[in-house]
CSV table of N, CA, C and O in Angstrom, one decimal:
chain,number,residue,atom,x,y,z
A,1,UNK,N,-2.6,-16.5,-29.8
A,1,UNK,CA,-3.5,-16.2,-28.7
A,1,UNK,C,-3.0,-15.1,-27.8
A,1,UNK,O,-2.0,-15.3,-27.1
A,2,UNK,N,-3.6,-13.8,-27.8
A,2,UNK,CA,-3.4,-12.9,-26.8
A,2,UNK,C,-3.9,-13.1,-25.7
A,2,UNK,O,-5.1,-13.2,-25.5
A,3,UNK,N,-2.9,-13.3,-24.7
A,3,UNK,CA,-3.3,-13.4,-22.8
A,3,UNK,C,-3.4,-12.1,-22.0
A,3,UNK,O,-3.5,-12.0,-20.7
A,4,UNK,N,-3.4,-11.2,-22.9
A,4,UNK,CA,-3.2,-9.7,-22.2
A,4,UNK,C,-4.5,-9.7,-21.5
A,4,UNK,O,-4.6,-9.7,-20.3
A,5,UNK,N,-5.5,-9.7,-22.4
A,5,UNK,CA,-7.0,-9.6,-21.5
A,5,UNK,C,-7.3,-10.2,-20.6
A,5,UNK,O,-8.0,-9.7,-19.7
A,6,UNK,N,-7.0,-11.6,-20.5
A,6,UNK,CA,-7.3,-12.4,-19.3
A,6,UNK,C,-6.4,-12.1,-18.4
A,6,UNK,O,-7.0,-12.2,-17.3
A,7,UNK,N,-5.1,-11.8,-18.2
A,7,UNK,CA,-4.1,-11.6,-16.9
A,7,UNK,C,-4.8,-9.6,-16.6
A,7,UNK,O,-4.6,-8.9,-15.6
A,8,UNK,N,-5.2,-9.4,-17.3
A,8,UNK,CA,-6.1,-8.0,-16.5
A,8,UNK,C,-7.2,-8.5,-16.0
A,8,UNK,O,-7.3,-8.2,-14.9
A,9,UNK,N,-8.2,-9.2,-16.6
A,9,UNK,CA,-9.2,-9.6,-15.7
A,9,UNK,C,-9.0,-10.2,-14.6
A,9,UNK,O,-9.8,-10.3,-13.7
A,10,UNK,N,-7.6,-10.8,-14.5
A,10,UNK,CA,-7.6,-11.8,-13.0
A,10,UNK,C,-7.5,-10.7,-12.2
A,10,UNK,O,-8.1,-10.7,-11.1
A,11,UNK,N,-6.1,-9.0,-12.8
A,11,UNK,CA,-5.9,-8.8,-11.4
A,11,UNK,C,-6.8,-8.0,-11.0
A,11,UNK,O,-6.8,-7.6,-9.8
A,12,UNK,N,-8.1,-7.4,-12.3
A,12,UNK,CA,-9.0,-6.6,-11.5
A,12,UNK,C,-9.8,-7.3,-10.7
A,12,UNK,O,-10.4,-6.6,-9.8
A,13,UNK,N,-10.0,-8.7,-10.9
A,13,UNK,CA,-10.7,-9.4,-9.3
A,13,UNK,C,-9.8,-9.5,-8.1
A,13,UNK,O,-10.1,-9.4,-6.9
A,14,UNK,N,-8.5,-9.7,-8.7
A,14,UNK,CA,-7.5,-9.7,-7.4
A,14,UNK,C,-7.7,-8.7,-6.8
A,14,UNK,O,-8.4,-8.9,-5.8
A,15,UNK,N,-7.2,-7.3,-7.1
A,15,UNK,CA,-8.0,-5.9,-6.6
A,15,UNK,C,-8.8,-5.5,-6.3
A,15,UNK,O,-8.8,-4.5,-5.5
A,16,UNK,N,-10.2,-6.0,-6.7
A,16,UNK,CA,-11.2,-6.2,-6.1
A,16,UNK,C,-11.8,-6.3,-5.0
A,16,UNK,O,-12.5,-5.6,-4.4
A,17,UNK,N,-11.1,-7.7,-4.7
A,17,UNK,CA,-11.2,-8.5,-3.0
A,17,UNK,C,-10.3,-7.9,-2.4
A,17,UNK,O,-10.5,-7.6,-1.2
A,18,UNK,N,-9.2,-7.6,-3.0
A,18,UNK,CA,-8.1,-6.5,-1.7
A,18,UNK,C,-9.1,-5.4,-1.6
A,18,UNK,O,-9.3,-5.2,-0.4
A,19,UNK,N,-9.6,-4.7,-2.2
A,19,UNK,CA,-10.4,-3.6,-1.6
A,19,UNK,C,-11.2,-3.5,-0.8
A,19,UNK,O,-11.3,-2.6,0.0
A,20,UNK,N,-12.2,-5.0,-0.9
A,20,UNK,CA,-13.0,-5.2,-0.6
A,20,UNK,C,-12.6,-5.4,0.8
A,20,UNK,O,-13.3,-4.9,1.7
A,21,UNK,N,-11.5,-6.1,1.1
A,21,UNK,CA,-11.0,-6.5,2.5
A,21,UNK,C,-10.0,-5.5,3.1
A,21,UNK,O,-9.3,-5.8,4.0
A,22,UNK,N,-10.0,-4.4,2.5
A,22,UNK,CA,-9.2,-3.1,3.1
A,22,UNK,C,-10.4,-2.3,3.6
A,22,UNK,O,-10.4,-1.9,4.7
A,23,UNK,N,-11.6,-1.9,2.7
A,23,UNK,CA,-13.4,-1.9,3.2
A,23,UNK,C,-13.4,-2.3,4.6
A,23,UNK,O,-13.5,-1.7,5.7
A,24,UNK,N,-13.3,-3.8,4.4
A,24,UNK,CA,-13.6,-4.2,5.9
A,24,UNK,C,-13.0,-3.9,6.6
A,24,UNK,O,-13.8,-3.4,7.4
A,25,UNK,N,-11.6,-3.9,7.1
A,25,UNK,CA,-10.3,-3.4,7.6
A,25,UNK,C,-10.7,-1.9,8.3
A,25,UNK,O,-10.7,-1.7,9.5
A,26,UNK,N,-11.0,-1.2,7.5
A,26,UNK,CA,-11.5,0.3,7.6
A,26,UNK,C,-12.9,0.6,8.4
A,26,UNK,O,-13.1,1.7,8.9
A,27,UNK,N,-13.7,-0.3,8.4
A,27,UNK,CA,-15.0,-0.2,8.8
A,27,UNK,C,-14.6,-0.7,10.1
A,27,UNK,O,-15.0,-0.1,11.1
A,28,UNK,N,-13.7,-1.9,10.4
A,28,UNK,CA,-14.2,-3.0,11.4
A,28,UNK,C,-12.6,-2.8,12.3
A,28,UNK,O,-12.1,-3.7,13.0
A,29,UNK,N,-12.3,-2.0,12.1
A,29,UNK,CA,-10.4,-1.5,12.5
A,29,UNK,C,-10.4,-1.5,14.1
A,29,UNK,O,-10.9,-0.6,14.7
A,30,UNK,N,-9.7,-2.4,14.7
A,30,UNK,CA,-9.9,-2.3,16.5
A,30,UNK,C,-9.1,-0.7,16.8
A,30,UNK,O,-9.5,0.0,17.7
A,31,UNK,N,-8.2,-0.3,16.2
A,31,UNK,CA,-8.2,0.9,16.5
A,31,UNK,C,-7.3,1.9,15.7
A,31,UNK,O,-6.3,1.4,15.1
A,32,UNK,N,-7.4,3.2,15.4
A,32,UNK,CA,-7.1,4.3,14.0
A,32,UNK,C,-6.0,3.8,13.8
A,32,UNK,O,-5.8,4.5,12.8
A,33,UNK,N,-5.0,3.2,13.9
A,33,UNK,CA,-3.9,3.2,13.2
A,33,UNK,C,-4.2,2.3,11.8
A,33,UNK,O,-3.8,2.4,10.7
A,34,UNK,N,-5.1,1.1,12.7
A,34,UNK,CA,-5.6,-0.1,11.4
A,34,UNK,C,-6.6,0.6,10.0
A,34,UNK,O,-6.6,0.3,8.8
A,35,UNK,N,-7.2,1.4,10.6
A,35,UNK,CA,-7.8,2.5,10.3
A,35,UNK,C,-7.7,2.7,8.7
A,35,UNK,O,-8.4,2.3,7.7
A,36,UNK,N,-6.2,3.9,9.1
A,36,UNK,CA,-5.7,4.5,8.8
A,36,UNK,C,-4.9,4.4,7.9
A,36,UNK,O,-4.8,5.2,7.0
A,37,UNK,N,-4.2,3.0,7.9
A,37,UNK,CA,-3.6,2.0,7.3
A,37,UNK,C,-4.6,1.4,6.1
A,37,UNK,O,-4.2,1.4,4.9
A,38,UNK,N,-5.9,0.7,6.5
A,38,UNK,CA,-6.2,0.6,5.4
A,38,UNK,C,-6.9,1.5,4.4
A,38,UNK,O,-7.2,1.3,3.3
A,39,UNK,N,-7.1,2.9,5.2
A,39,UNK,CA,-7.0,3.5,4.1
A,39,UNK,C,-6.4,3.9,3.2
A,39,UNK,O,-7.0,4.3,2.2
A,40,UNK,N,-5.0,3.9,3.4
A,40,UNK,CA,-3.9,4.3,2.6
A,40,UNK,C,-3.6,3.0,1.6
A,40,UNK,O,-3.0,3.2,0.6
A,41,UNK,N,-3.9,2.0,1.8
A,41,UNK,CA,-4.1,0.5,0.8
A,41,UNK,C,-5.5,0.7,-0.1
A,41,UNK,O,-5.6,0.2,-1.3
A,42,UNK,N,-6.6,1.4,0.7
A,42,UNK,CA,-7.4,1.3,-0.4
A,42,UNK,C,-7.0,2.4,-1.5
A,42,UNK,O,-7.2,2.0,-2.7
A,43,UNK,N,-6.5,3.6,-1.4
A,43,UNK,CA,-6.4,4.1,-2.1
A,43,UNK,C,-5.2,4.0,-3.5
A,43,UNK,O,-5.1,4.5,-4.6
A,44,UNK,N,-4.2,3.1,-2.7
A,44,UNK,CA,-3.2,2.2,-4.1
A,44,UNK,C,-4.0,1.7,-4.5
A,44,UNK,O,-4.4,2.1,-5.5
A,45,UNK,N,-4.6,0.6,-4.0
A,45,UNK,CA,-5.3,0.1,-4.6
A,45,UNK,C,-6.4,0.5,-5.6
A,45,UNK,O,-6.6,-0.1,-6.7
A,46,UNK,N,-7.0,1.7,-5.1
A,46,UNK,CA,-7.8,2.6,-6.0
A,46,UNK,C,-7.1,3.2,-7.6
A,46,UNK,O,-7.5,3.3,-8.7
A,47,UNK,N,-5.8,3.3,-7.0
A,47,UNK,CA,-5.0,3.6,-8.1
A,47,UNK,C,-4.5,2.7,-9.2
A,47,UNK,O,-4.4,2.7,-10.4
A,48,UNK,N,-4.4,2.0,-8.3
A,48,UNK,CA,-4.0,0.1,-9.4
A,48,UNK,C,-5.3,0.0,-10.2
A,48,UNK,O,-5.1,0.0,-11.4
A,49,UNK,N,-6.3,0.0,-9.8
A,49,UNK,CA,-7.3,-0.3,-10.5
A,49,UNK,C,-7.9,0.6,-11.7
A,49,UNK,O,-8.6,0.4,-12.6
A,50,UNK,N,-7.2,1.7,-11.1
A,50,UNK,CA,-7.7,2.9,-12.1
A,50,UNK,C,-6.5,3.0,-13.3
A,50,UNK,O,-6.9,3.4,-14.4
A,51,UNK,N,-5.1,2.6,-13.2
A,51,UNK,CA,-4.2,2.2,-14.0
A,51,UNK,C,-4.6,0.9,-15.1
A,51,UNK,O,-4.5,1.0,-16.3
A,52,UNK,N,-5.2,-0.4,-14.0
A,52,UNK,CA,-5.3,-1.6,-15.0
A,52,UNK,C,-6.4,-1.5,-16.1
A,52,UNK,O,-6.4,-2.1,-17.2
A,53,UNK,N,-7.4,-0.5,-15.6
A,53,UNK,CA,-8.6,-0.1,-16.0
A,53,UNK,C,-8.0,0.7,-17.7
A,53,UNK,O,-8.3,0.5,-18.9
A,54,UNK,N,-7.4,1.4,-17.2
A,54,UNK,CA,-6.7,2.2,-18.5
A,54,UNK,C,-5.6,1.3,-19.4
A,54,UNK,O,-5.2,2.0,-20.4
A,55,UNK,N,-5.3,0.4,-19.3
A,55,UNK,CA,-4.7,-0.6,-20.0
A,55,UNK,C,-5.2,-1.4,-20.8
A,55,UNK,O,-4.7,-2.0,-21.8
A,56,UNK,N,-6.8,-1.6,-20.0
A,56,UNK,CA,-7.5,-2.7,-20.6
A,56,UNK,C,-8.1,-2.0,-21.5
A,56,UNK,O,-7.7,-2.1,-22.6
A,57,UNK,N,-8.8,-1.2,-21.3
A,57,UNK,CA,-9.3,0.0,-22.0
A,57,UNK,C,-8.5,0.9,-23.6
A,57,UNK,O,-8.9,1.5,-24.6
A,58,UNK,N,-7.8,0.6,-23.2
A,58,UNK,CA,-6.3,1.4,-23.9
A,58,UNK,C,-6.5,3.1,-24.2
A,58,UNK,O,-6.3,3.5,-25.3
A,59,UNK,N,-7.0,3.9,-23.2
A,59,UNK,CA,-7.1,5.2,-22.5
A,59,UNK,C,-6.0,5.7,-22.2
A,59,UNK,O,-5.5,4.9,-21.4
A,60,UNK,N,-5.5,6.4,-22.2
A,60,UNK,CA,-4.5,7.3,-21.8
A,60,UNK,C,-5.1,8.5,-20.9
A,60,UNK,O,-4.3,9.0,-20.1
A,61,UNK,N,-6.4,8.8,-20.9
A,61,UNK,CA,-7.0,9.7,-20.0
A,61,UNK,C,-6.9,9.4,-18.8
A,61,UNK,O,-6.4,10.2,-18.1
A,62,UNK,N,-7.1,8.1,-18.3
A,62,UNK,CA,-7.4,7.2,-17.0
A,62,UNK,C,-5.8,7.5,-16.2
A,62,UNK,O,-5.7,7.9,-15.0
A,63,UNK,N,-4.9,7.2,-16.7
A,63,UNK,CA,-3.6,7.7,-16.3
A,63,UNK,C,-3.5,8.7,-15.5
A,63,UNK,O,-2.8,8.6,-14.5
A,64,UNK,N,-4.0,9.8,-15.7
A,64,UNK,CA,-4.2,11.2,-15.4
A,64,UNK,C,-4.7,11.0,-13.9
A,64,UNK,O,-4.2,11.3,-12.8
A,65,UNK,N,-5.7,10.4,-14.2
A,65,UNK,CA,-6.9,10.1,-13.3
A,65,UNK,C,-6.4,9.4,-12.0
A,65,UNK,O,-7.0,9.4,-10.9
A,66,UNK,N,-5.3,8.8,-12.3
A,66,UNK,CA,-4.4,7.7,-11.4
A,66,UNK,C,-3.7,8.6,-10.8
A,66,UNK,O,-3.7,8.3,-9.6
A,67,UNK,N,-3.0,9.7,-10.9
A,67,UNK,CA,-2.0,10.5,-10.8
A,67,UNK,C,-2.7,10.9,-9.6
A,67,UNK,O,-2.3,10.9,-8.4
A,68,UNK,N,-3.9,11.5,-10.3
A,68,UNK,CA,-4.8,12.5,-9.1
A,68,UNK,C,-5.4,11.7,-7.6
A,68,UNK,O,-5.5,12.2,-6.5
A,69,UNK,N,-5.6,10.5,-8.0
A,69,UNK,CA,-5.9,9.9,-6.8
A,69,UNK,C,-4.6,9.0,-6.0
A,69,UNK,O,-4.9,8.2,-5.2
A,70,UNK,N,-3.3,9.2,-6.4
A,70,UNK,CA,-2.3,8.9,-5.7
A,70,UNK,C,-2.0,10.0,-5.1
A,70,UNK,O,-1.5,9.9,-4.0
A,71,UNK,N,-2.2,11.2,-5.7
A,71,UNK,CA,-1.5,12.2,-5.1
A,71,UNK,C,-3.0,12.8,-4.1
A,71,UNK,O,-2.8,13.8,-3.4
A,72,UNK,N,-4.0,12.2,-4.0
A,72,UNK,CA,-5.0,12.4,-3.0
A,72,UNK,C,-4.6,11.6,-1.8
A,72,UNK,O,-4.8,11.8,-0.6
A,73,UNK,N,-4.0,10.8,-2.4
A,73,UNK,CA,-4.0,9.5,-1.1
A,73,UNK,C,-2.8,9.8,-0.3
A,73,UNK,O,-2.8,9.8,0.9
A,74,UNK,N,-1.6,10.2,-1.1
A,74,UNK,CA,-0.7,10.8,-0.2
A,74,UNK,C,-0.9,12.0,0.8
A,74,UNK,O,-0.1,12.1,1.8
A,75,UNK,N,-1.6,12.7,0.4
A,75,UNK,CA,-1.7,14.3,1.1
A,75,UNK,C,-3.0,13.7,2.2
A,75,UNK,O,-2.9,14.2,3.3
A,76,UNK,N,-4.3,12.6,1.9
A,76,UNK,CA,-4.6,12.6,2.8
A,76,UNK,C,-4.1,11.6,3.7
A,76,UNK,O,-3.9,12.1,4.8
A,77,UNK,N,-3.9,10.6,3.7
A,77,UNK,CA,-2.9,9.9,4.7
A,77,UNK,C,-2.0,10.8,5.8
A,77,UNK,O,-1.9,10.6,7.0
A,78,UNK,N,-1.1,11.9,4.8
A,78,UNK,CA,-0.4,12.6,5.9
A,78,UNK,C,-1.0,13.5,6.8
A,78,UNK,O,-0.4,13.8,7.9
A,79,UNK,N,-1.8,13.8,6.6
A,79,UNK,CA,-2.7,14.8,7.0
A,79,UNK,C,-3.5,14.0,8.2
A,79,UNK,O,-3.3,14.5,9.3
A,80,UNK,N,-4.1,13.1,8.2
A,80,UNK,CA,-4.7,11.9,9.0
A,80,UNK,C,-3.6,11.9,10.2
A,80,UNK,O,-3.5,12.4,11.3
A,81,UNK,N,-2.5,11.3,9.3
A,81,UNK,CA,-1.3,10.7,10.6
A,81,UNK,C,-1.1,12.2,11.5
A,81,UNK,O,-1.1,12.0,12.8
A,82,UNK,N,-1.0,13.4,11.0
A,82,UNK,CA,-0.5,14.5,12.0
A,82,UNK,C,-1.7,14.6,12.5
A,82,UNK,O,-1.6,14.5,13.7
A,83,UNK,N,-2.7,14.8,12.0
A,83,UNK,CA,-3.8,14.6,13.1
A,83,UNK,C,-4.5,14.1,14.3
A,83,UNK,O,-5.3,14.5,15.1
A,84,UNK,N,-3.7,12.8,14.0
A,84,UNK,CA,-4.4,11.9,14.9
A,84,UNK,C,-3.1,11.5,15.8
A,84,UNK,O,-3.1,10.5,16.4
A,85,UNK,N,-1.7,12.6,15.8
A,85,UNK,CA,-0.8,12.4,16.6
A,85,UNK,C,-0.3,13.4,17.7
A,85,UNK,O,0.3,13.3,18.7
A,86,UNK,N,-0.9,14.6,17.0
A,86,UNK,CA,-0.6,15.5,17.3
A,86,UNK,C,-2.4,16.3,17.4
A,86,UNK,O,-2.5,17.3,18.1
A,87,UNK,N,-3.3,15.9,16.8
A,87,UNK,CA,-4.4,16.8,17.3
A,87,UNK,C,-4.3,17.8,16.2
A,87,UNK,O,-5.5,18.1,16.0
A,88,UNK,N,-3.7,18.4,15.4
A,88,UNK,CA,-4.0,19.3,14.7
A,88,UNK,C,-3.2,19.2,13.3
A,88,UNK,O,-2.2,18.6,13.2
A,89,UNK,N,-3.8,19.8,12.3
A,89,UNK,CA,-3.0,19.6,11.1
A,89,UNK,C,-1.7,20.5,10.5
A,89,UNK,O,-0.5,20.3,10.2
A,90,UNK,N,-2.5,21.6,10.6
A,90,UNK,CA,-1.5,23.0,10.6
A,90,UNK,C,-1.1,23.6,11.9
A,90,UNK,O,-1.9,23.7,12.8
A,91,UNK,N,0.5,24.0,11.9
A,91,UNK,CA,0.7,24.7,13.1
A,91,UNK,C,0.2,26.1,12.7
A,91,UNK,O,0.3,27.0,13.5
């Protein structure tokens, strides 16, 4: 019996509901830091899912795909935090 498929299906519902509750986090944030914060979770998260997705799948494309939205999430998160600390992005 292979368990590979089913322990991917559990964690793409597990990831799921974290997104889903990083969504709300983001919508319903008492103030930008919470924000901010779960934006930078949704987008691991975005990445996790785009990783487990390519596993289950057995894609090697999707990888790529992960790379690009990790490296989105980092540049925009920093970009956010100088902004919202300093008011501007570029000196």
């Amino acid at each position: 019996m292979i368990i590979l498929p089913y322990a991917l299906g559990i964690c793409l519902v597990g990831i799921t509901i974290s997104m889903f509750l990083c969504l709300y986090r983001l919508v319903l944030g008492p103030s930008i830091v919470d924000r901010l914060l779960a934006l930078d979770t949704l987008f691991l998260n975005a990445t996790c899912l785009v990783v487990i997705l390519g596993i289950y799948w057995a894609s090697t494309s999707l990888f790529e795909g992960a790379l690009l939205i990790a490296m989105l999430g980092f540049v925009s998160t920093a970009a956010l935090a100088r902004y919202f600390t300093t008011g501007h992005v570029i000196d």
